[in-house]
mmCIF file of C-alpha atoms in Angstrom:
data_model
loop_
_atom_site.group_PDB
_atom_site.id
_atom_site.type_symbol
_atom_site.label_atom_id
_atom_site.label_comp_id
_atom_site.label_asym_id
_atom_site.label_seq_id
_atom_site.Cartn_x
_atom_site.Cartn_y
_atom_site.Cartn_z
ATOM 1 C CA UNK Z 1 0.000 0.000 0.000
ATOM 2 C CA UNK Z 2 1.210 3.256 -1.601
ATOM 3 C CA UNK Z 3 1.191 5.733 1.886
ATOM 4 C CA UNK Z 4 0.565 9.285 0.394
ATOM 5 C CA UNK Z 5 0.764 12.559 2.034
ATOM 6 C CA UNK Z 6 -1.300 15.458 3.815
ATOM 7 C CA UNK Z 7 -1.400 18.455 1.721
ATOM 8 C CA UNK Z 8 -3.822 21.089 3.109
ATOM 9 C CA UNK Z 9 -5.420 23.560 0.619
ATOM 10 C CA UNK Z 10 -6.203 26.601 2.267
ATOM 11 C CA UNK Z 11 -8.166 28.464 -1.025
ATOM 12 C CA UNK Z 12 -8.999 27.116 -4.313
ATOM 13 C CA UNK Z 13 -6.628 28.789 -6.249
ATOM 14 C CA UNK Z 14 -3.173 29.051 -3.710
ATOM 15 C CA UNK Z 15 -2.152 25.418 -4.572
ATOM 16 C CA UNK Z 16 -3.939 24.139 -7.317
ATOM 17 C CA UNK Z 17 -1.106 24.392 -9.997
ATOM 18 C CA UNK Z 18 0.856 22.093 -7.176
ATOM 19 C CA UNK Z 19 -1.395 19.587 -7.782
ATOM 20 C CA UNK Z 20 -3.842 20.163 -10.639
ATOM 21 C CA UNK Z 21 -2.278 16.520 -12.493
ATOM 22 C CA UNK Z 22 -3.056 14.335 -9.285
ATOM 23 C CA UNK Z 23 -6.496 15.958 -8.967
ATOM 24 C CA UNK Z 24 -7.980 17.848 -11.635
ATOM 25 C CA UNK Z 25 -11.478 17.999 -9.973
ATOM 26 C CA UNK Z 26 -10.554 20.391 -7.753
ATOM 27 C CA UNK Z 27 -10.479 23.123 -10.372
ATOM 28 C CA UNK Z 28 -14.625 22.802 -10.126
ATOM 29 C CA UNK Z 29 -14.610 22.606 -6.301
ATOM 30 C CA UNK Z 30 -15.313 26.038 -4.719
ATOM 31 C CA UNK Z 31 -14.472 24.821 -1.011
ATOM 32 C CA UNK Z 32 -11.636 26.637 1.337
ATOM 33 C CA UNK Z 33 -10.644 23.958 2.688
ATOM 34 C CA UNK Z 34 -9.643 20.414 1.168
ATOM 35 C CA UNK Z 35 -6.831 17.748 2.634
ATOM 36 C CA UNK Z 36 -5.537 15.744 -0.233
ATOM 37 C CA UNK Z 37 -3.026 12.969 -0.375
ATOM 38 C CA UNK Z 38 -0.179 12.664 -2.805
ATOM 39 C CA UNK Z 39 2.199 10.417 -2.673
ATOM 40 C CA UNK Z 40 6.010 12.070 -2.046
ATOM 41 C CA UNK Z 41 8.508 9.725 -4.310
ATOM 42 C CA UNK Z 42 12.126 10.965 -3.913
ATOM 43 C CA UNK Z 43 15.841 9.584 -4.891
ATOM 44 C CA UNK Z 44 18.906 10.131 -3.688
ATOM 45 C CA UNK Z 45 22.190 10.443 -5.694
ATOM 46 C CA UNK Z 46 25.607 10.806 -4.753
ATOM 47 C CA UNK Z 47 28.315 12.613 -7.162
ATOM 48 C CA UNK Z 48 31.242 10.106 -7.078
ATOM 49 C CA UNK Z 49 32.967 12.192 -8.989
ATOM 50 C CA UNK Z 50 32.747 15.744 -6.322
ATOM 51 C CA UNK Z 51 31.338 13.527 -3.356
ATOM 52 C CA UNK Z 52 28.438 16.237 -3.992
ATOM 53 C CA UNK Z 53 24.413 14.414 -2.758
ATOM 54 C CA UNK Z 54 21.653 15.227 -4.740
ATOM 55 C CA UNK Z 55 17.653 14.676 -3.443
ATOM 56 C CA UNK Z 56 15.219 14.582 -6.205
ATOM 57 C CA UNK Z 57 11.615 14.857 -4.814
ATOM 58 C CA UNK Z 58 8.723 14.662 -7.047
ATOM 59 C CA UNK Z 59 6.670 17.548 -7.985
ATOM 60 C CA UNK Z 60 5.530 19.457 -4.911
ATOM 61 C CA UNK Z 61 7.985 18.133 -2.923
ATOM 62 C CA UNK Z 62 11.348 19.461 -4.347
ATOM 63 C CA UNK Z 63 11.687 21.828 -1.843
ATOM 64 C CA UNK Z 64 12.233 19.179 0.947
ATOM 65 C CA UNK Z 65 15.098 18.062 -1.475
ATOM 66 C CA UNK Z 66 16.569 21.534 -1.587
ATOM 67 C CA UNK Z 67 15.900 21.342 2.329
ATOM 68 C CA UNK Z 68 18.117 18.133 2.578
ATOM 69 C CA UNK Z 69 21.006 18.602 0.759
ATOM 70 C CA UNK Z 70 21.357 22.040 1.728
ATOM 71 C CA UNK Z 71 20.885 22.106 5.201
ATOM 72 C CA UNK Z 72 20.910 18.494 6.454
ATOM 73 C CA UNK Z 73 23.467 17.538 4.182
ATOM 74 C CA UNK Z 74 25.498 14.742 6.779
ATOM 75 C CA UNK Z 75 24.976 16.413 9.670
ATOM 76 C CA UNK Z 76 24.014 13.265 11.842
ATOM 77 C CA UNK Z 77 23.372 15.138 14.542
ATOM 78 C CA UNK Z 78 20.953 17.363 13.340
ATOM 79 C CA UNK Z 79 19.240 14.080 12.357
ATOM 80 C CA UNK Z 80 19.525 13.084 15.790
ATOM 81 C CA UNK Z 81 17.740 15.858 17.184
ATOM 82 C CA UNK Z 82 14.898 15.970 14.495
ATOM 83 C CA UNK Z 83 14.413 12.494 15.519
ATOM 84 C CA UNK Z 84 13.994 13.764 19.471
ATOM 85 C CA UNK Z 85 12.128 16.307 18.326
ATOM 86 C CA UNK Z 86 9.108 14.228 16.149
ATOM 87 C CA UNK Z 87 8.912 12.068 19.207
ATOM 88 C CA UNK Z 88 8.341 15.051 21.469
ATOM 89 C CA UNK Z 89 5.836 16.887 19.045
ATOM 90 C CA UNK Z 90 3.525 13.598 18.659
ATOM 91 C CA UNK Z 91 0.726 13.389 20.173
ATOM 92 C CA UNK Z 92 0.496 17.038 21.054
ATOM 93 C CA UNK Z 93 -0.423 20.399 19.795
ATOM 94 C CA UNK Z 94 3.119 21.679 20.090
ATOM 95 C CA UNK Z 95 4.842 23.317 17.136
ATOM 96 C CA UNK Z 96 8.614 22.836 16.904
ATOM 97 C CA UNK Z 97 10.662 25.416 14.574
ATOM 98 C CA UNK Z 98 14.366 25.504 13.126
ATOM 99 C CA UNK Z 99 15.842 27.948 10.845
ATOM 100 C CA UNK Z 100 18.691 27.004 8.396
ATOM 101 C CA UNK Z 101 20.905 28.826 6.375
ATOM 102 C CA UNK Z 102 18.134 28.493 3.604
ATOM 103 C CA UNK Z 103 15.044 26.611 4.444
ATOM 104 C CA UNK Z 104 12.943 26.766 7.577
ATOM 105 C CA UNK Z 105 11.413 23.530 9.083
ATOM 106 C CA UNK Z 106 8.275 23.519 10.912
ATOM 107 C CA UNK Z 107 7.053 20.381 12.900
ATOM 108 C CA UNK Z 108 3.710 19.583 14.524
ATOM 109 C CA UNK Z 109 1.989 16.340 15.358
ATOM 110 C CA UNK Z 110 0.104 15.852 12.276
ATOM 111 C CA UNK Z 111 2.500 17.575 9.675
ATOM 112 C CA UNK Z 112 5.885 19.477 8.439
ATOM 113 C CA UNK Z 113 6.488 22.560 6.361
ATOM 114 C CA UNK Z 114 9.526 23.101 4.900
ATOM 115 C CA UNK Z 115 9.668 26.528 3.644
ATOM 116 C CA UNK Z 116 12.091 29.102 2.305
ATOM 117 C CA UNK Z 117 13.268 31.496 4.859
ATOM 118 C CA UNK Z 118 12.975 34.265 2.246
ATOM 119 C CA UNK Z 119 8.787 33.400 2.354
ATOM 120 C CA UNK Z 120 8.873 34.503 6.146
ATOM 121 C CA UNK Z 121 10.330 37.772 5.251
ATOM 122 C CA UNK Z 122 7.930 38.164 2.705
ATOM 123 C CA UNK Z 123 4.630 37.015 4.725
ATOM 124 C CA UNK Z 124 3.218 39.964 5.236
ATOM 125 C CA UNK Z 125 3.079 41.747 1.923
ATOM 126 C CA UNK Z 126 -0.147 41.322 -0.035
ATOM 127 C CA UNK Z 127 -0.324 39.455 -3.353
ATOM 128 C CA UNK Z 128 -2.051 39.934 -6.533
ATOM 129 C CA UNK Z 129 -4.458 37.468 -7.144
ATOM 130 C CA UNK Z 130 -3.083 36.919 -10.495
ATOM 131 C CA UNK Z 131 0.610 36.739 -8.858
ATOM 132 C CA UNK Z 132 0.954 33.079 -8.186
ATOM 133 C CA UNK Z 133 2.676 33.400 -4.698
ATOM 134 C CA UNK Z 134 3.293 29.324 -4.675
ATOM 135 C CA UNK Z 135 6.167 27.982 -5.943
ATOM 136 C CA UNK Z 136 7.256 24.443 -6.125
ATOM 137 C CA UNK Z 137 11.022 24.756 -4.934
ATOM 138 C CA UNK Z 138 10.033 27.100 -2.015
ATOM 139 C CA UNK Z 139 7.376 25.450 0.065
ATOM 140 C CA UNK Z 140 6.805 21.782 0.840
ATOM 141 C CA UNK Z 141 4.014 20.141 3.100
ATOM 142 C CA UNK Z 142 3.966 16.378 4.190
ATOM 143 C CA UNK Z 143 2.889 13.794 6.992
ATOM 144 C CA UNK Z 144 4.850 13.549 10.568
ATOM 145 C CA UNK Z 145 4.839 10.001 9.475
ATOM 146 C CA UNK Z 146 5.798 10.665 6.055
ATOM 147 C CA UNK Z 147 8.755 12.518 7.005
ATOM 148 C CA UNK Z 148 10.117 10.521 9.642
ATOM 149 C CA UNK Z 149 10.642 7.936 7.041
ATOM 150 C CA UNK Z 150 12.073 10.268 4.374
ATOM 151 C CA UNK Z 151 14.212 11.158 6.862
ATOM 152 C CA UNK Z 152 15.354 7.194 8.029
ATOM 153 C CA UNK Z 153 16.335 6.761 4.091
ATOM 154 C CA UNK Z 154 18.150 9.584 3.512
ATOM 155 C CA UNK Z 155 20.518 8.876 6.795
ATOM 156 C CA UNK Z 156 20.631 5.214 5.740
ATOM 157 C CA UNK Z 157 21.851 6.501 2.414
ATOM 158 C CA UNK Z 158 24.225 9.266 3.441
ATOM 159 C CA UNK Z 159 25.777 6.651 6.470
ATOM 160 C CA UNK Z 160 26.602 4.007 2.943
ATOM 161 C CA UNK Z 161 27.996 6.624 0.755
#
């Protein structure tokens, strides 16, 4: 059984281009509020060549790629303590937070948001509704569940290579 993920839609129009090819419905739907699954496939790659690691995530996703290599990278440690730190938000309606040089990571006990720290700096200027403020490589949403496991391959794969 194919596990999918939690996306919330918070408006009809915000993240439909994310996923208009897994559910094309939704462009009739006129509700505010929809959770959707869709499944997160990803790859990892290692560069023999520059010992450089590449995550490929699949479309809606890619930002929790970008997320990885760029701030995770090998840090075992900080996989250590986002382990801790999934265990201590289940189950509860804390929200755990860490910035990193590029992405910020957002944890609660259903979900995670990884998400550009240039978005935060942004948040409160007001959009155009024909400005699409989404975009794939900056914002990704998935399960506590989901993510957990994402996060078990990519330090089984970065502890081999």
């Amino acid at each position: 059984m194919n596990k999918g993920l939690t996306i919330k839609i918070l408006g009809i129009g915000l993240y439909l281009r994310k996923i208009a090819q897994h559910c094309l419905w939704l462009k009739a739907c006129e509700l505010t509020s929809i959770i959707v699954r869709v499944p997160m496939d990803y790859e990892f790659k290692k560069n023999t060549l520059d010992g450089t690691y590449h995550a490929n995530f699949s479309m809606g996703h890619e930002a929790m790629g970008r997320w990885l290599v760029e701030d995770v990278a090998k840090d075992t440690e900080l996989l250590a303590e986002l382990y801790l730190q999934i265990a201590a938000v289940k189950n509860t309606q804390d929200e755990w937070k860490r910035s990193g040089q590029v992405m910020t990571l957002i944890l609660t006990d259903q979900e995670v948001i990884v998400q550009e720290n240039a978005l935060f700096e942004n948040s409160e200027e007001e959009f155009e509704e024909d400005i699409h403020m989404y975009d794939d490589e900056c914002i990704s949403v998935c399960g506590l569940e989901d993510f957990e496991t994402m996060l078990q391959s990519w330090e089984a794969f970065i502890r081999r290579f």
